[in-house]
CSV table of N, CA and C in Angstrom, one decimal:
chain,number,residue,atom,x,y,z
U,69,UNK,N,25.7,-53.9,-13.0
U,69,UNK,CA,26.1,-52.7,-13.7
U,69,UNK,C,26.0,-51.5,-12.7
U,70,UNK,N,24.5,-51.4,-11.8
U,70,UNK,CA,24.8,-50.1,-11.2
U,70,UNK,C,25.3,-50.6,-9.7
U,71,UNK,N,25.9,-51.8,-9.7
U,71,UNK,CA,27.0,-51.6,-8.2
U,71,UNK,C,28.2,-51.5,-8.8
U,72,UNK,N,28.4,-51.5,-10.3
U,72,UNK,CA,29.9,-51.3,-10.4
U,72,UNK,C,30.0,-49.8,-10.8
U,73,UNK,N,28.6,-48.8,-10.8
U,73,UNK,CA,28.8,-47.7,-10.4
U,73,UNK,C,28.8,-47.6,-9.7
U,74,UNK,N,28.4,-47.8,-8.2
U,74,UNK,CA,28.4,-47.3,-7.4
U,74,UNK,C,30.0,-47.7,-6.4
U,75,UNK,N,30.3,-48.6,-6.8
U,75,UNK,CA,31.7,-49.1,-6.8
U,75,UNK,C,33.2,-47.9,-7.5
U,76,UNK,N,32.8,-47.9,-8.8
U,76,UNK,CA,33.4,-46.3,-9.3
U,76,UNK,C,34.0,-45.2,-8.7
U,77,UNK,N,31.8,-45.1,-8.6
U,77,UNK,CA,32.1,-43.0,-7.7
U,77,UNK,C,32.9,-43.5,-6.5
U,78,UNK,N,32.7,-44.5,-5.3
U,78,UNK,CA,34.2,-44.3,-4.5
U,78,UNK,C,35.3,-44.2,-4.4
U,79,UNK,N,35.0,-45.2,-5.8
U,79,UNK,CA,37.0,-45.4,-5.9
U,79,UNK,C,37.5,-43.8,-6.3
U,80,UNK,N,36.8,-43.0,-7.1
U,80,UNK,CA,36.9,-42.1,-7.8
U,80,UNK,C,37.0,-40.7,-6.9
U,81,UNK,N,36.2,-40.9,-5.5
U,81,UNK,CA,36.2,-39.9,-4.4
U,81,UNK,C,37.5,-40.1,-3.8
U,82,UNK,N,38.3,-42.2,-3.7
U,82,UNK,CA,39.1,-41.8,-2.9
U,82,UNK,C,40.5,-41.3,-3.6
U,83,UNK,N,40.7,-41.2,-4.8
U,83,UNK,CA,41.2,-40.7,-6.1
U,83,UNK,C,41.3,-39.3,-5.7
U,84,UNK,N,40.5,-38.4,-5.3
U,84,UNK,CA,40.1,-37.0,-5.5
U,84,UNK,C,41.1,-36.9,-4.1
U,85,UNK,N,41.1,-37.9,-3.2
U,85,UNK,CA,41.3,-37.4,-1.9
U,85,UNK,C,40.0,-36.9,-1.0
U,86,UNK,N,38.8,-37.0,-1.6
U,86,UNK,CA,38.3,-37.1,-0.5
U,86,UNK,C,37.3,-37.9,-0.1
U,87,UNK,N,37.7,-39.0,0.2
U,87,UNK,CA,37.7,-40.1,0.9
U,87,UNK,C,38.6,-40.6,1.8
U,88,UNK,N,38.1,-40.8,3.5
U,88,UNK,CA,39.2,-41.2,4.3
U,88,UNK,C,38.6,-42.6,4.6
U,89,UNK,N,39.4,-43.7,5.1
U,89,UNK,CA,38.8,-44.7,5.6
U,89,UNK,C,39.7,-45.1,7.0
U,90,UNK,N,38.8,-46.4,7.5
U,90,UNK,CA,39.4,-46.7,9.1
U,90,UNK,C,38.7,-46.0,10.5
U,91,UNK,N,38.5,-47.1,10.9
U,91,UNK,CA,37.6,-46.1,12.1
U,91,UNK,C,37.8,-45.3,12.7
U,92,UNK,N,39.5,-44.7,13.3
U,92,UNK,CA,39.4,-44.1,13.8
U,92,UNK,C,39.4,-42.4,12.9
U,93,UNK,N,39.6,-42.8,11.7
U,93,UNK,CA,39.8,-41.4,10.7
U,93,UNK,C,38.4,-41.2,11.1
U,94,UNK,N,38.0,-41.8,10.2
U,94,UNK,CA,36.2,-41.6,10.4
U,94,UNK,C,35.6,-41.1,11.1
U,95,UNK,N,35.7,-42.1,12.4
U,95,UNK,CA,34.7,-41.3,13.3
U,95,UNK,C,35.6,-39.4,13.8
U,96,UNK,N,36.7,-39.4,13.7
U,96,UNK,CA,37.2,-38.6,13.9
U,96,UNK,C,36.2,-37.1,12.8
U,97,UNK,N,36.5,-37.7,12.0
U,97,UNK,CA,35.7,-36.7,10.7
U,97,UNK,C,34.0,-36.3,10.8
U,98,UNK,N,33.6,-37.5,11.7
U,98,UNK,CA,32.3,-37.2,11.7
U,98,UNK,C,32.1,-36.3,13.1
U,99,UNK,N,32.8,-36.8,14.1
U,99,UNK,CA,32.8,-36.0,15.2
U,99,UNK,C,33.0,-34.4,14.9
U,100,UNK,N,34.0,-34.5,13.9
U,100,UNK,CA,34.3,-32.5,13.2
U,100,UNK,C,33.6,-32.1,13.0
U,101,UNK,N,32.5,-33.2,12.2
U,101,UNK,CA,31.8,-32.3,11.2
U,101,UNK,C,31.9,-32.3,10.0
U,102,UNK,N,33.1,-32.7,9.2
U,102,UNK,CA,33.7,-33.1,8.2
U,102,UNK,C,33.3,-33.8,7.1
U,103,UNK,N,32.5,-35.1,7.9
U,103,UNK,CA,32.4,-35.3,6.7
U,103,UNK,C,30.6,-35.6,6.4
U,104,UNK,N,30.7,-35.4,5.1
U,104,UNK,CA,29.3,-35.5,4.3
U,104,UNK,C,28.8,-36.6,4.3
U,105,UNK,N,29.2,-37.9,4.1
U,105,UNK,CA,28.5,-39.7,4.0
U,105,UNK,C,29.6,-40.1,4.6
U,106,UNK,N,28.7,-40.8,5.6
U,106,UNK,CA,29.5,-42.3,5.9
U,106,UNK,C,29.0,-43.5,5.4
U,107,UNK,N,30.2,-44.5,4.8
U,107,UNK,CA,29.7,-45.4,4.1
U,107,UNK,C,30.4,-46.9,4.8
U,108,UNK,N,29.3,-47.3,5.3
U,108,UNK,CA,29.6,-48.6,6.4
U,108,UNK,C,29.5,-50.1,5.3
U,109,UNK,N,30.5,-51.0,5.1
U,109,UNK,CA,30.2,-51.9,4.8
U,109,UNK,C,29.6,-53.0,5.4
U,110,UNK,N,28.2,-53.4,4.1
U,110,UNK,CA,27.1,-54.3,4.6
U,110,UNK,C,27.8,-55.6,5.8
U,111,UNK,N,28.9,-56.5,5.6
U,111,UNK,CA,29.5,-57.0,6.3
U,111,UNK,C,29.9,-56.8,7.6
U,112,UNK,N,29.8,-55.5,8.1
U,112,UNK,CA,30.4,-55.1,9.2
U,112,UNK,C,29.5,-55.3,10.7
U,113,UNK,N,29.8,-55.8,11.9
U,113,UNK,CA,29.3,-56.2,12.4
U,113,UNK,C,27.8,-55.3,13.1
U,114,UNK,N,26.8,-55.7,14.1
U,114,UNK,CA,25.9,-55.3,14.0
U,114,UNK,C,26.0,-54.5,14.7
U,115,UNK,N,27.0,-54.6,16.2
U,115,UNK,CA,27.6,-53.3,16.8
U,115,UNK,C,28.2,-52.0,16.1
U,116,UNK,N,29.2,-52.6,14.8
U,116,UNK,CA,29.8,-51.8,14.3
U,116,UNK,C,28.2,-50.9,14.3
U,117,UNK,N,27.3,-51.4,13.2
U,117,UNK,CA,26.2,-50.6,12.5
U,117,UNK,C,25.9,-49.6,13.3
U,118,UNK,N,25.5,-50.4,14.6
U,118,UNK,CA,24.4,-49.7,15.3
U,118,UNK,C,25.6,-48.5,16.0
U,119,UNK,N,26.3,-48.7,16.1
U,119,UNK,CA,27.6,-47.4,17.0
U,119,UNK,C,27.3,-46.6,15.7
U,120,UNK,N,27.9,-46.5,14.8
U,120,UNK,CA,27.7,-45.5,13.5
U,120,UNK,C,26.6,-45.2,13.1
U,121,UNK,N,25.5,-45.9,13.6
U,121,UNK,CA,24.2,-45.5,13.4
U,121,UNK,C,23.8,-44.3,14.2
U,122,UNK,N,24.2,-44.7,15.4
U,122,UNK,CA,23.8,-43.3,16.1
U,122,UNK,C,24.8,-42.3,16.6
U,123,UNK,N,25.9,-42.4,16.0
U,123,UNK,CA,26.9,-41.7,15.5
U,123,UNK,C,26.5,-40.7,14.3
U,124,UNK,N,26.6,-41.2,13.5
U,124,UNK,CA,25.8,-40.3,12.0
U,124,UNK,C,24.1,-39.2,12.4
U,125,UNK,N,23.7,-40.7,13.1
U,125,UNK,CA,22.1,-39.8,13.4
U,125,UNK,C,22.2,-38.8,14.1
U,126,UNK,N,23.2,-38.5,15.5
U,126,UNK,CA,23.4,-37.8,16.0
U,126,UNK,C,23.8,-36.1,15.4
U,127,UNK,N,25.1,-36.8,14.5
U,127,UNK,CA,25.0,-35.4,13.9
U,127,UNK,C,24.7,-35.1,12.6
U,128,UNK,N,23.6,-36.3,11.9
U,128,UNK,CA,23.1,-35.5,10.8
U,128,UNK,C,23.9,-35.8,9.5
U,129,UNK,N,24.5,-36.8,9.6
U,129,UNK,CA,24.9,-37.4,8.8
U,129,UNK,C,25.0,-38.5,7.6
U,130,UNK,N,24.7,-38.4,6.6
U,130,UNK,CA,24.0,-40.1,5.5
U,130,UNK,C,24.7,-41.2,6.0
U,131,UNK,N,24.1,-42.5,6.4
U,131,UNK,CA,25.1,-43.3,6.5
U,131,UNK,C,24.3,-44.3,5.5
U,132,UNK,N,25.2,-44.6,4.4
U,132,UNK,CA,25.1,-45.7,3.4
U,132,UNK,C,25.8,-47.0,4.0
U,133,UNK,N,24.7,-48.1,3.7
U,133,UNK,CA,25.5,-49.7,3.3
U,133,UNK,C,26.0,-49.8,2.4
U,134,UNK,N,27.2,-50.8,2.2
U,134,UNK,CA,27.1,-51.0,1.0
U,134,UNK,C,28.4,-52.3,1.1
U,135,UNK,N,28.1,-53.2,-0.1
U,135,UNK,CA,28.4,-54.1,-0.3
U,135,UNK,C,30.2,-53.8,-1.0
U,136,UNK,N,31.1,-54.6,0.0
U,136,UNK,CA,32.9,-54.8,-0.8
U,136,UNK,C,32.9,-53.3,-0.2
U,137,UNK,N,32.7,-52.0,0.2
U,137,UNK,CA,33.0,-51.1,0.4
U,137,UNK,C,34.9,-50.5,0.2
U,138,UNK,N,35.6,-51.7,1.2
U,138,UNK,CA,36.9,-51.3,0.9
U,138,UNK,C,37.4,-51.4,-0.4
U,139,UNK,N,36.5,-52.8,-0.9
U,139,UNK,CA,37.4,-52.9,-2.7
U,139,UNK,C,37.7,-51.7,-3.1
U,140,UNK,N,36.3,-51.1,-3.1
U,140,UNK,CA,36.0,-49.8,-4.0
U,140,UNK,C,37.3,-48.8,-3.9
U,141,UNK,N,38.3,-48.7,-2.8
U,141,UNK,CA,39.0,-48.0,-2.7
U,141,UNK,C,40.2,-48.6,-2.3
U,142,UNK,N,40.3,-49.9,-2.9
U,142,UNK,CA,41.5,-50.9,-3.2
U,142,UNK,C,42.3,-51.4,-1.7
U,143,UNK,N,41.2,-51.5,-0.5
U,143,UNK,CA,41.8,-51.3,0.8
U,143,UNK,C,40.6,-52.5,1.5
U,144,UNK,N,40.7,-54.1,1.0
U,144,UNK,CA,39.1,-54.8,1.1
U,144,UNK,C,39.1,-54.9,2.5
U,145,UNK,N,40.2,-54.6,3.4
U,145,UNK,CA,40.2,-54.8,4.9
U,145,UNK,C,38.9,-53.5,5.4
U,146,UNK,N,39.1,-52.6,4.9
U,146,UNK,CA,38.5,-51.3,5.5
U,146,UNK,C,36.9,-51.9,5.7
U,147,UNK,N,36.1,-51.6,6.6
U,147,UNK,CA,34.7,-51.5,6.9
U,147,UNK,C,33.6,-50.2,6.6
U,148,UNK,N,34.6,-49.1,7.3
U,148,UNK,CA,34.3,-47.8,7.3
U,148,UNK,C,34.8,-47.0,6.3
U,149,UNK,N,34.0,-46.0,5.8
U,149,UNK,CA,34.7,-44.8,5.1
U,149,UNK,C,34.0,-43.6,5.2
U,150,UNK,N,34.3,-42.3,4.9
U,150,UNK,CA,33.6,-41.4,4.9
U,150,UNK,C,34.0,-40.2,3.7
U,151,UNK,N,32.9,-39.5,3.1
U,151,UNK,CA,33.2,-38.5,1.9
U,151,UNK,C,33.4,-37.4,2.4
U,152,UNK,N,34.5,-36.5,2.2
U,152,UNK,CA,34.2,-35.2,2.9
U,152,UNK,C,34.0,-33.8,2.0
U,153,UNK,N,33.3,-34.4,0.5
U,153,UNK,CA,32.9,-33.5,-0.5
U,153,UNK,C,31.4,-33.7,-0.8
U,154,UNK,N,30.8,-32.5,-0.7
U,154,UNK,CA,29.2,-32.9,-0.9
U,154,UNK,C,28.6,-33.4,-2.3
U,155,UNK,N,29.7,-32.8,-3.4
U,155,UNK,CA,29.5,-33.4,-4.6
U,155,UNK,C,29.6,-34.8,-4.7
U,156,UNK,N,30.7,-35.8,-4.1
U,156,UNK,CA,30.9,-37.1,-4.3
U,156,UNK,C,30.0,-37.2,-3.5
U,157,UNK,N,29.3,-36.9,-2.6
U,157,UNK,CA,28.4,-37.7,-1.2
U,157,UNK,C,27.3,-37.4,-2.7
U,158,UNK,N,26.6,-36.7,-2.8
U,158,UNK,CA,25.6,-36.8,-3.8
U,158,UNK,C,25.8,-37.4,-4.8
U,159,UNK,N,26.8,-37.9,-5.4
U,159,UNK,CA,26.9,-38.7,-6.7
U,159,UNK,C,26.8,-40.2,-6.0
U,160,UNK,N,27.6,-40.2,-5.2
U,160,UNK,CA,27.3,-41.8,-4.1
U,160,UNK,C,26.0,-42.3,-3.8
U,161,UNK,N,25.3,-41.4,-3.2
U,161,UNK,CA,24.3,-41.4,-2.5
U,161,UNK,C,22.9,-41.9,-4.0
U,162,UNK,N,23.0,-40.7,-5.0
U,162,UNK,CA,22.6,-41.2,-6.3
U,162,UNK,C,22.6,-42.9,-7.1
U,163,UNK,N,23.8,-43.1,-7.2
U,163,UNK,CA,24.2,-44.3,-7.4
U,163,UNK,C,23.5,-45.4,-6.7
U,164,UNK,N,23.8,-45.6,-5.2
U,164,UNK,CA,23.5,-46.3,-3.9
U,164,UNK,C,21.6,-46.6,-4.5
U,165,UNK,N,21.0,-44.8,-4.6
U,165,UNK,CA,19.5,-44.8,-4.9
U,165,UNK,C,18.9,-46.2,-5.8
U,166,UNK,N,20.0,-45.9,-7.2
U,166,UNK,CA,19.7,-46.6,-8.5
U,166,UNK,C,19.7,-47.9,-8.0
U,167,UNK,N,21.2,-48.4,-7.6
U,167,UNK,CA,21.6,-49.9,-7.5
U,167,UNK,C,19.8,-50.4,-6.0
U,168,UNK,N,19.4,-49.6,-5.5
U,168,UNK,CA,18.2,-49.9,-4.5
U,168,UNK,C,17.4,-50.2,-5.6
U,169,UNK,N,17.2,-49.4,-6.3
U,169,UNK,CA,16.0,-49.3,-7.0
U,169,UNK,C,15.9,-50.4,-7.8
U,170,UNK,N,16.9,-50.5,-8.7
U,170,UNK,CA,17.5,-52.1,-9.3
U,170,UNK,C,16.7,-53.3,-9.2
U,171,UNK,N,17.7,-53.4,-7.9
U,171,UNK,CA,17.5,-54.7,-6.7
U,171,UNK,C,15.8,-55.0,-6.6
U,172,UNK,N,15.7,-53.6,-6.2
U,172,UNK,CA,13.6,-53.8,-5.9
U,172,UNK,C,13.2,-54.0,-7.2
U,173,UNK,N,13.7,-54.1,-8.0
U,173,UNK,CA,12.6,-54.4,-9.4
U,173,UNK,C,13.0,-55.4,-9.9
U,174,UNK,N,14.2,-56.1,-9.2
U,174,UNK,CA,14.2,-57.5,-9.5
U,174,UNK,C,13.6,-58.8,-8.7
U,175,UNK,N,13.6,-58.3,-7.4
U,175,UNK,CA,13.1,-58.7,-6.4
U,175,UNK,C,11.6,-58.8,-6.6
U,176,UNK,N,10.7,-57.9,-7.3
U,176,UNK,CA,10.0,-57.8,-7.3
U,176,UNK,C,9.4,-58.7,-8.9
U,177,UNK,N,10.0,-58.5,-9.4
U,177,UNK,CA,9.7,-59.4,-11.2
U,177,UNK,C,9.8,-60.3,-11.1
U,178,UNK,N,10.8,-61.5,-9.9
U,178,UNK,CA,10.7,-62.6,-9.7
U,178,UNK,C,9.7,-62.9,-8.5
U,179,UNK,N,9.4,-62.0,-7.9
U,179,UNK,CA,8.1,-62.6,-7.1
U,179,UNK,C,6.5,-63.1,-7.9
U,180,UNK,N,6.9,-61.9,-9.0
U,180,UNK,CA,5.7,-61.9,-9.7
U,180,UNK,C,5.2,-63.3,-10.9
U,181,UNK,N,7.2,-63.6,-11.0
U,181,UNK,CA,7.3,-64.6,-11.7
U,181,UNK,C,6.9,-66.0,-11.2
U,182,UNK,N,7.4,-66.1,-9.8
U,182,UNK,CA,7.0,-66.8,-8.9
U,182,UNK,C,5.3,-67.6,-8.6
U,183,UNK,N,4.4,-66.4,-8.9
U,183,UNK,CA,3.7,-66.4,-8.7
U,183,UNK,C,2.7,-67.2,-9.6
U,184,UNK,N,3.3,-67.2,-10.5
U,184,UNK,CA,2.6,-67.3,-12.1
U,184,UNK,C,2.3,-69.2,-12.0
C-alpha cells in the first residue's frame, strides 16, 4: 500500500512536469541547482549510487532509493530521476519515510515472531 504511494506521488510529479529523468537530464539539473530530490533506483549499479552519492552530497541534495523507480513514471528503463518542485520532493520524501517505517515494523514483528 505505501509503495504504491510512493509509486503515485512520482508518477503524479512527472504529470505536473516536474520530474525529469535520464542521467544526463539529471545530473544536468543537479549541477544547476535545480533540482530538489534525486531519486536513484534501488537496482542501479553501485557505481551508479556512489557517483550520485557524492553528487547530491556535494550540493545538498536528498537522494532517495527506491524500488521500479522508472515504472513510477511509465519509463522502467530509467534508473535516475530528479524533482524540481519542493512540494513533490516533500510529498516524495514523506511517502519514501512511511513505506521505511512500514518495512521496519515488519521486519521487526517477524523477528519477534521468530523468536517465540
Amino acid at each position: 500500500m505505501r509503495e504504491q504511494r510512493l509509486s503515485n506521488a512520482i508518477g503524479l510529479a512527472m504529470k505536473a512536469g516536474k520530474c525529469q529523468s535520464g542521467d544526463f537530464a539529471v545530473e544536468k539539473l543537479v549541477r544547476a541547482g535545480k533540482a530538489r530530490l534525486v531519486i536513484l533506483d534501488s537496482e542501479a549499479s553501485q557505481a551508479t549510487q556512489e557517483r550520485y552519492g557524492r553528487l547530491c552530497e556535494r550540493m545538498q541534495i536528498p537522494l532517495l532509493l527506491a524500488a521500479h523507480a522508472g515504472e513510477a513514471i511509465g519509463k522502467p528503463a530509467r534508473i535516475v530521476l530528479a524533482i524540481t518542485d519542493q512540494g513533490f520532493s516533500t510529498m516524495i520524501q514523506h511517502a519514501a519515510a512511511e513505506l521505511a517505517a512500514e518495512q521496519n515494523a515488519a521486519k521487526e514483528q517477524t523477528a519477534a515472531f521468530e523468536d517465540k
